mmCIF file of C-alpha atoms in Angstrom:
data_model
loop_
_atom_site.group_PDB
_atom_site.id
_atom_site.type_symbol
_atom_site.label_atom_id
_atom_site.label_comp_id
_atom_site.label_asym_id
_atom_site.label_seq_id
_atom_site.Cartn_x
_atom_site.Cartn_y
_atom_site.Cartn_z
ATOM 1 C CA UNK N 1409 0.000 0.000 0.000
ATOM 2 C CA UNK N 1410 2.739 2.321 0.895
ATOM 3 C CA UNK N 1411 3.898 2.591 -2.918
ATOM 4 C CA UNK N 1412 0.520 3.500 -3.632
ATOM 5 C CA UNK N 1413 -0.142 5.945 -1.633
ATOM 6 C CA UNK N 1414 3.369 7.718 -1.983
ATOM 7 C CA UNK N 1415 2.760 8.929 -5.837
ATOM 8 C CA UNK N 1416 -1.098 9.480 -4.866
ATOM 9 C CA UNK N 1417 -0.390 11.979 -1.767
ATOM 10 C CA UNK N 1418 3.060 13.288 -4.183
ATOM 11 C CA UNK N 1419 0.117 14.025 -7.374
ATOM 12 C CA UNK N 1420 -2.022 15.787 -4.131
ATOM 13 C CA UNK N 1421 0.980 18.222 -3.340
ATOM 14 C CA UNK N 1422 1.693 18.814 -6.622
ATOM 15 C CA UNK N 1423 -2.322 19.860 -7.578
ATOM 16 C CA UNK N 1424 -2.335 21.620 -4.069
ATOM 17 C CA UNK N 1425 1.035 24.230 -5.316
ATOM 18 C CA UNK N 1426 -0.278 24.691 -8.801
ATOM 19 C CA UNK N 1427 -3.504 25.921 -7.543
ATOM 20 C CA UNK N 1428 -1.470 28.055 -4.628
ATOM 21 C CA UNK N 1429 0.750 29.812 -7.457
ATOM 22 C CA UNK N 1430 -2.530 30.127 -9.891
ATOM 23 C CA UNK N 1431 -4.334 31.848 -7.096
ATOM 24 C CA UNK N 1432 -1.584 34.180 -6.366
ATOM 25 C CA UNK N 1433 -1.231 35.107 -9.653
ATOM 26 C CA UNK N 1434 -4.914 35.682 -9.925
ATOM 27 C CA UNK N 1435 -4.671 37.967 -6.661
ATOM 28 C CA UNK N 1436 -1.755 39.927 -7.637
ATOM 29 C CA UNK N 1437 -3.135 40.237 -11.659
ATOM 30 C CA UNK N 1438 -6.480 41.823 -10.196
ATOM 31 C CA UNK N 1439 -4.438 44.516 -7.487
ATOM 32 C CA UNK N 1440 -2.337 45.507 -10.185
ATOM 33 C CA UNK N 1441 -4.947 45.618 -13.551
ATOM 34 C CA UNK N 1442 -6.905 48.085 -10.863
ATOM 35 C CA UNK N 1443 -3.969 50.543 -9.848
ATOM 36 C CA UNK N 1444 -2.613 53.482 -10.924
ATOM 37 C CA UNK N 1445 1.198 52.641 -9.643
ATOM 38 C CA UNK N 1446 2.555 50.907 -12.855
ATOM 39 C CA UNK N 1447 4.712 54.136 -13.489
ATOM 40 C CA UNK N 1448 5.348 56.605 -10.904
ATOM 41 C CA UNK N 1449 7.734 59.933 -11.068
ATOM 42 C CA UNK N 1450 7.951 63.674 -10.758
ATOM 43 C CA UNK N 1451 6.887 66.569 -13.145
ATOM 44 C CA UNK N 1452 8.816 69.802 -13.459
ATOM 45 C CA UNK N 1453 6.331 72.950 -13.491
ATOM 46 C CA UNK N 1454 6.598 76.510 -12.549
ATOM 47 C CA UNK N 1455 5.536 77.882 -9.408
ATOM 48 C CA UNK N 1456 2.220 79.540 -9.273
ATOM 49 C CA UNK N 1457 2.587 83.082 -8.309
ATOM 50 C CA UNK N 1458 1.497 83.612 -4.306
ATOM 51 C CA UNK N 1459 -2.201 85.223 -3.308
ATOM 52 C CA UNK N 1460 -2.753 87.090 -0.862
ATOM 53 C CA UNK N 1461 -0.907 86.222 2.429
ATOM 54 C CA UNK N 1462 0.635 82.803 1.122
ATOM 55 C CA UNK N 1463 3.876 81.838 2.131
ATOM 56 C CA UNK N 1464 6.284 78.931 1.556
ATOM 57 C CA UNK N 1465 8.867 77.398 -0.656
ATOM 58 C CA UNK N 1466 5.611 76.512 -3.264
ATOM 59 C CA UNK N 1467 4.643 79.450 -5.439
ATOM 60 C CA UNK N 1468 6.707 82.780 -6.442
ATOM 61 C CA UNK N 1469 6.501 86.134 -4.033
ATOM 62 C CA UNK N 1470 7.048 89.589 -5.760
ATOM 63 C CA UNK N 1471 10.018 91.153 -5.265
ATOM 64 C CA UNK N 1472 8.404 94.351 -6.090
ATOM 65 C CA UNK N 1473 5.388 96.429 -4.424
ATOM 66 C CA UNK N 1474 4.408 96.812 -7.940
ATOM 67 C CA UNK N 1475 2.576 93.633 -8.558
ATOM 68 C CA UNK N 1476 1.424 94.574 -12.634
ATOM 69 C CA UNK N 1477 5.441 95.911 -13.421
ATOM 70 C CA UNK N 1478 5.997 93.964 -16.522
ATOM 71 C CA UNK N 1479 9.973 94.228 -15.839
ATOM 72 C CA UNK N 1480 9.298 92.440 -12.099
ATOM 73 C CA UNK N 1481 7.428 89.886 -13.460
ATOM 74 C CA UNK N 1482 9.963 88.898 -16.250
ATOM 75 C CA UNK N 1483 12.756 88.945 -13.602
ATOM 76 C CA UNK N 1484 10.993 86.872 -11.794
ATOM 77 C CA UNK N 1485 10.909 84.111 -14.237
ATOM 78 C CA UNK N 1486 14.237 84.549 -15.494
ATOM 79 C CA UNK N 1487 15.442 83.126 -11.973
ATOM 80 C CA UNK N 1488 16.258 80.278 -12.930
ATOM 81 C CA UNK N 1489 15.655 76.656 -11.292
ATOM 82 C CA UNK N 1490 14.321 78.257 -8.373
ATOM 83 C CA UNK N 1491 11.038 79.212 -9.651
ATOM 84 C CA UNK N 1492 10.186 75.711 -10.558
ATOM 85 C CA UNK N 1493 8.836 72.883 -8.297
ATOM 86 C CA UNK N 1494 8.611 68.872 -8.820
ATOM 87 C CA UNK N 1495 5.027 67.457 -8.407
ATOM 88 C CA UNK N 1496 5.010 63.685 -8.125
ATOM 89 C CA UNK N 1497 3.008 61.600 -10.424
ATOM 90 C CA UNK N 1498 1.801 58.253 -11.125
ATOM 91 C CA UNK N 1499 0.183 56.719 -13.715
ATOM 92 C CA UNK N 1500 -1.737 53.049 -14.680
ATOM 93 C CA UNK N 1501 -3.822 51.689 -17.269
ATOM 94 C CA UNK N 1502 -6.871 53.282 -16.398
ATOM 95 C CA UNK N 1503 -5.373 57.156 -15.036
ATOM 96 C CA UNK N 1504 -2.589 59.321 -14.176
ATOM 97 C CA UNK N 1505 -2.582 61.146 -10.707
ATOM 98 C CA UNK N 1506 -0.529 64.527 -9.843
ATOM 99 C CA UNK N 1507 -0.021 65.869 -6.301
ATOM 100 C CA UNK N 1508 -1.372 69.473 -5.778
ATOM 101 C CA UNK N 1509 0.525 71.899 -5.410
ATOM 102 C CA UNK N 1510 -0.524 74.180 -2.304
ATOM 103 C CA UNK N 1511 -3.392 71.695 -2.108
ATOM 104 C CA UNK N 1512 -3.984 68.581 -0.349
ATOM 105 C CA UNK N 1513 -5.374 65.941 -2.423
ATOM 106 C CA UNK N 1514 -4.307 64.943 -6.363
ATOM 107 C CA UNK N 1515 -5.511 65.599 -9.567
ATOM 108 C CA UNK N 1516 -6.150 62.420 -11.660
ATOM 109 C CA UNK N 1517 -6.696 62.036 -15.688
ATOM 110 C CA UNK N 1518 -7.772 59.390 -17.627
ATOM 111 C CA UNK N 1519 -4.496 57.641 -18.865
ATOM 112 C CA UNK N 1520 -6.181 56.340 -22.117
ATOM 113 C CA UNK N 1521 -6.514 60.490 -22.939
ATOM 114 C CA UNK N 1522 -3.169 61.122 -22.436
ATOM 115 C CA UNK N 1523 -1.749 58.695 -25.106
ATOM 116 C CA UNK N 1524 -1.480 59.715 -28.612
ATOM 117 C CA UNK N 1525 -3.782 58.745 -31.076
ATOM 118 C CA UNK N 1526 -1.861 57.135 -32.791
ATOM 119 C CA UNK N 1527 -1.209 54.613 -29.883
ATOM 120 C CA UNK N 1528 -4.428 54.561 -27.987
ATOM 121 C CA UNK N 1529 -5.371 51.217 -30.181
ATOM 122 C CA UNK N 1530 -2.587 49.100 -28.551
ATOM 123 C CA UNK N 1531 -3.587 50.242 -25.419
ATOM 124 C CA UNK N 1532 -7.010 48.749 -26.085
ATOM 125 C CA UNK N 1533 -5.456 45.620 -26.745
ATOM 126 C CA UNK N 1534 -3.230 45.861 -23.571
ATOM 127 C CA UNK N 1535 -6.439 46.410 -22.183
ATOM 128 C CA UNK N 1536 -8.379 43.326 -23.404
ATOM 129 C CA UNK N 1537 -5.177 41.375 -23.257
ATOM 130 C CA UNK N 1538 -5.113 42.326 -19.574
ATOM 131 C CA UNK N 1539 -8.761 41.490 -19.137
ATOM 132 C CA UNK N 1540 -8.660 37.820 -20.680
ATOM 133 C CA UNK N 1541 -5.761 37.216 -19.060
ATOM 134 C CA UNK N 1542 -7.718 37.635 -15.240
ATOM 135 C CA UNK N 1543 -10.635 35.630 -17.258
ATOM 136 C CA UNK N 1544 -8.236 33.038 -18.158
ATOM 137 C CA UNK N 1545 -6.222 32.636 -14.668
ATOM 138 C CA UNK N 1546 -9.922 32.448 -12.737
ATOM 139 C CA UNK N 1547 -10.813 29.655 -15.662
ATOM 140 C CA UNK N 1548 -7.530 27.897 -14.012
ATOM 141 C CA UNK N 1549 -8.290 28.782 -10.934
ATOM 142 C CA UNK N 1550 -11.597 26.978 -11.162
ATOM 143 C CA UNK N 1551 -10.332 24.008 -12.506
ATOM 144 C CA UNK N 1552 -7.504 23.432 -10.321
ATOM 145 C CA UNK N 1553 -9.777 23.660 -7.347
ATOM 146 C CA UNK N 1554 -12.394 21.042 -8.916
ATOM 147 C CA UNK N 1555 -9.288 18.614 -9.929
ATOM 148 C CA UNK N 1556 -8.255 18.910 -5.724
ATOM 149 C CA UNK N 1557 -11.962 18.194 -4.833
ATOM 150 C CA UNK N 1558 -12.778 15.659 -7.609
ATOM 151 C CA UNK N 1559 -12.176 11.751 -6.543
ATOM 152 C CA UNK N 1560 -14.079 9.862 -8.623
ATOM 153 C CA UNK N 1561 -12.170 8.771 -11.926
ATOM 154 C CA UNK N 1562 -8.590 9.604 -12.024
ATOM 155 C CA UNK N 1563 -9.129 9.983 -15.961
ATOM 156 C CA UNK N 1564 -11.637 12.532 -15.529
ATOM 157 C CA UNK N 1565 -8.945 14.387 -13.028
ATOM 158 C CA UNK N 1566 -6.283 13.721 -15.861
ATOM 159 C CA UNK N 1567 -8.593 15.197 -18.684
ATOM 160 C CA UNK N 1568 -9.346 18.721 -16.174
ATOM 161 C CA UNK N 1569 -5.380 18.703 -15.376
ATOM 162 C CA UNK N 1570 -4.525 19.100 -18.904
ATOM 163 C CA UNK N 1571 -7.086 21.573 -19.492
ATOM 164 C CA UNK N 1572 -6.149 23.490 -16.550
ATOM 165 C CA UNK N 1573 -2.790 23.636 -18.009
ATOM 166 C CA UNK N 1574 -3.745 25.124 -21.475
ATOM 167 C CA UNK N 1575 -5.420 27.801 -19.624
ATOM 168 C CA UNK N 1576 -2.474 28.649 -17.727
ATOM 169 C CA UNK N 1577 0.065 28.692 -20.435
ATOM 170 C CA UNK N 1578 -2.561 30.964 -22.418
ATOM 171 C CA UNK N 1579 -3.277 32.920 -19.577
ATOM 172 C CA UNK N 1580 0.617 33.789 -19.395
ATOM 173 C CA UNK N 1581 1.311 34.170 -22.901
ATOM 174 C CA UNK N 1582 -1.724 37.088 -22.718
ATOM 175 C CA UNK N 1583 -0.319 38.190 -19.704
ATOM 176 C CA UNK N 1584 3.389 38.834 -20.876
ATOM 177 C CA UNK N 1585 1.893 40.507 -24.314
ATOM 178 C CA UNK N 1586 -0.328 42.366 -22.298
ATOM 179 C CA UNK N 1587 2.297 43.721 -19.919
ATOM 180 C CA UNK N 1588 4.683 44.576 -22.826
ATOM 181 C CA UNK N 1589 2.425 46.426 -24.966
ATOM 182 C CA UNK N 1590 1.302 48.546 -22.037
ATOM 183 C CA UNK N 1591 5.033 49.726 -21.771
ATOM 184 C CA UNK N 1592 5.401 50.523 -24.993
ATOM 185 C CA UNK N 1593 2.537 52.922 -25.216
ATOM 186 C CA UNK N 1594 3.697 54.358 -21.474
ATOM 187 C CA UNK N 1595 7.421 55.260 -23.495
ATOM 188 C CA UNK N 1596 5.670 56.743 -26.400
ATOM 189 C CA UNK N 1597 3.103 58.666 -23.995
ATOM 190 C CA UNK N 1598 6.313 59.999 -22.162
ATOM 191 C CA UNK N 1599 8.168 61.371 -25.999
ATOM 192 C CA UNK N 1600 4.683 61.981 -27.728
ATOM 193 C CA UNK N 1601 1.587 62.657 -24.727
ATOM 194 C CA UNK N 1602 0.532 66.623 -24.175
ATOM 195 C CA UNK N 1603 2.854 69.073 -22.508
ATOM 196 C CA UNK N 1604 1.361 69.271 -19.154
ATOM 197 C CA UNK N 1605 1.435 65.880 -18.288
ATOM 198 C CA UNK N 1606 5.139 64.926 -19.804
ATOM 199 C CA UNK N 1607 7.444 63.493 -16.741
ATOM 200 C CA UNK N 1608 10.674 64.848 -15.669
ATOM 201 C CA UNK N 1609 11.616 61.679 -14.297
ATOM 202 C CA UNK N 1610 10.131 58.280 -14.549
ATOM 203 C CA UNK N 1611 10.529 54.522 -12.905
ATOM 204 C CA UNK N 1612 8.301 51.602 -13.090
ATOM 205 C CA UNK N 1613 5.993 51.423 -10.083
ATOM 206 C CA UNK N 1614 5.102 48.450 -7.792
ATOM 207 C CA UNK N 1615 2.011 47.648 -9.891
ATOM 208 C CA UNK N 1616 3.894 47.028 -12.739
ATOM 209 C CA UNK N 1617 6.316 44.805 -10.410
ATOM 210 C CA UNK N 1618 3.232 43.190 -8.761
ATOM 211 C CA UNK N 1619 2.279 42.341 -12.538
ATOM 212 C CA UNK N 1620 5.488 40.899 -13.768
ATOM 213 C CA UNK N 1621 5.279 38.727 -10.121
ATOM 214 C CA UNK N 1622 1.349 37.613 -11.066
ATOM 215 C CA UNK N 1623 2.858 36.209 -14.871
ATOM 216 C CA UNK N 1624 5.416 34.207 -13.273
ATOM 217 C CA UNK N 1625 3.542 33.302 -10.706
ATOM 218 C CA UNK N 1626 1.324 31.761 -13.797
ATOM 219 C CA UNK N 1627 4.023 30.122 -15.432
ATOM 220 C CA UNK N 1628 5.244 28.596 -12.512
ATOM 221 C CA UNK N 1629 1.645 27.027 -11.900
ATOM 222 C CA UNK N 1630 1.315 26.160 -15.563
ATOM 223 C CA UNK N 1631 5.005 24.319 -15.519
ATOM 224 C CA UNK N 1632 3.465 22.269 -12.137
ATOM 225 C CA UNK N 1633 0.302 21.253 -13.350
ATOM 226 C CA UNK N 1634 2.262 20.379 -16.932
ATOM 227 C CA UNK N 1635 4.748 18.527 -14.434
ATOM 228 C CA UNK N 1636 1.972 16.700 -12.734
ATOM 229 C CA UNK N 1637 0.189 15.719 -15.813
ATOM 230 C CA UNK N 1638 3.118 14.008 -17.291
ATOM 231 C CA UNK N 1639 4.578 12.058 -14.279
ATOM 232 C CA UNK N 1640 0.803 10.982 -13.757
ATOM 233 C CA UNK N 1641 0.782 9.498 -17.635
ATOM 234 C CA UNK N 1642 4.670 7.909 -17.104
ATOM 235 C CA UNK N 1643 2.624 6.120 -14.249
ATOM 236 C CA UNK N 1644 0.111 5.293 -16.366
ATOM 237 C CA UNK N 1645 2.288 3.796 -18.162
ATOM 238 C CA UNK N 1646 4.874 1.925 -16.369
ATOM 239 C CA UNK N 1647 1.406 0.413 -14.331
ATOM 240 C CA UNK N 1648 0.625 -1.257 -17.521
ATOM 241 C CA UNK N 1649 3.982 -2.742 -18.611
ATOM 242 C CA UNK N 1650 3.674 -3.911 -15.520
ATOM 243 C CA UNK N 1651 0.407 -5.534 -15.962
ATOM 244 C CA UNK N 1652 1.045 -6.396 -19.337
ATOM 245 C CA UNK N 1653 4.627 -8.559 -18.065
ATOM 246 C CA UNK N 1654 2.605 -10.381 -15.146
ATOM 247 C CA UNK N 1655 0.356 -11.498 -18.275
ATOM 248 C CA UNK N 1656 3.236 -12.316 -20.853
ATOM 249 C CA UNK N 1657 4.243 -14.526 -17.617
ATOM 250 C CA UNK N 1658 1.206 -15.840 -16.664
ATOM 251 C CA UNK N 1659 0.700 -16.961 -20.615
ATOM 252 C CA UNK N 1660 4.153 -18.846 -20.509
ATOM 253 C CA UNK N 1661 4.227 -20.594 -16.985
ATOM 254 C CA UNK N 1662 0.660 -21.298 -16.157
ATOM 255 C CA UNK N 1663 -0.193 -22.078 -12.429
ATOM 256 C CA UNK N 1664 -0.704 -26.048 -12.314
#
C-alpha cells in the first residue's frame, strides 16, 4: 500500500502548489490591472505666483510692491531653477494622478486620454489582453480547485489537469503581451503625450512589479500542473507494462 499511496499523496501536493501559485497570480493580476502605480515619477512645473498672504517654498513672491510691473514679473521668471517645483506623479492603465501643489489631495486624468492617437489602439489591446488574461487565470483557478476536490475517476482528473494547463500557459502568454504592450505605449506617452502631463523623471511602479510577479507566478503554476500531468501518464504507463509482463508470464508458466 505504501507505494501507492506515496505517488497518490506526491500528485495531491503537486495539484495543491499549482492551484497556490494560480491563485496568487490571480490575486496579484487583479491589485495591479486596478492601480494606478505601474509608473510613478515627478513633473517639473513653474511655481504659481502667491495670493494674498501665502507663504512657503511653493509658489513665487514679488520682489516688487508693484505687482502689474511687466519688468518684475519677467525677472521673476528669469530666476532660474528656483522658480520651478517637482510634483510627483503616477500613472496606470486606467489614469494618471498629480499631487497638488498648495493643495492637499491629487488631480487624476484618464491615462487612455493622455496617449497619442496614434497609440491609444494598442492600449485597447493591452487592455483586453489584460482582461482575458484575469478571465483566463480564474478559468484555471476553477479548474484546479475542482481537480483537488474531484475523486471519482482519475481519468476525468487527468482530462481537467490538462485543461487546466492550457489555460495557464494561455493565460501567461496574454499576460506577458499584455504587460509589454502597455510599456510601450507608457514610453511613447512619455516622448509623444501633451505638454502638461510629460514626466521629468520616470521609474516603473510596484504595480507594474506586482504584474510581472502575477505572470510568473502563472508560469510557474502552468510548468506544475504540466509537471503533474506528465509524471501521472509515465505512471500510467509503467502500471501497464507492468500488468502487461505479469500477463506475458502468466501466458508462458501457467499455475498447475
Amino acid at each position: 500500500e505504501m507505494p501507492a499511496s506515496i505517488p497518490e499523496a506526491d500528485s495531491r501536493h503537486r495539484a495543491s502548489a499549482a492551484f497556490s501559485l494560480s491563485f496568487l497570480s490571480l490575486v496579484f493580476s487583479i491589485t495591479a490591472f486596478s492601480s494606478s502605480y505601474w509608473c510613478e515619477g515627478t513633473r517639473k512645473v513653474a511655481k504659481p505666483f502667491c495670493k494674498g498672504d501665502t507663504k512657503g517654498d511653493l509658489c513665487i513672491r514679488f520682489n516688487s510692491p508693484e505687482g502689474n510691473n511687466s519688468q518684475a514679473v519677467q525677472y521673476i521668471w528669469e530666476t532660474g531653477d528656483d522658480k520651478f517645483v517637482e510634483k510627483r506623479f503616477h500613472a496606470g492603465i486606467w489614469y494618471s494622478c498629480e499631487e497638488m501643489i498648495n493643495e492637499d489631495g491629487e488631480k487624476c486624468r484618464s491615462f487612455i486620454s493622455l496617449t497619442p492617437a496614434s497609440d491609444r489602439g494598442v492600449l485597447w489591446l493591452s487592455i483586453v489582453a489584460e482582461l482575458l488574461y484575469v478571465v483566463l487565470l480564474l478559468t484555471g483557478n476553477i479548474l484546479m480547485s475542482v481537480e483537488i476536490c474531484y475523486y471519482s475517476s482519475v481519468i476525468d482528473g487527468l482530462k481537467i489537469n490538462a485543461f487546466s494547463a492550457v489555460v495557464t500557459v494561455l493565460a501567461g502568454l496574454l499576460g506577458m503581451v499584455a504587460h509589454m504592450m502597455y510599456t510601450t505605449v507608457f514610453q511613447m506617452t512619455v516622448n509623444l503625450g501633451p505638454e502638461d502631463w510629460r514626466p521629468h523623471t520616470w521609474d516603473y511602479g510596484w504595480s507594474y512589479g506586482l504584474a510581472w510577479t502575477s505572470f510568473a507566478c502563472c508560469m510557474a503554476a502552468a510548468v506544475t500542473t504540466i509537471n503533474k500531468y506528465t509524471k501521472t501518464i509515465l505512471e500510467f504507463k509503467h502500471k501497464r507494462r507492468k500488468l502487461e509482463r505479469s500477463f506475458r508470464i502468466q501466458y508462458k508458466f501457467p499455475d498447475p
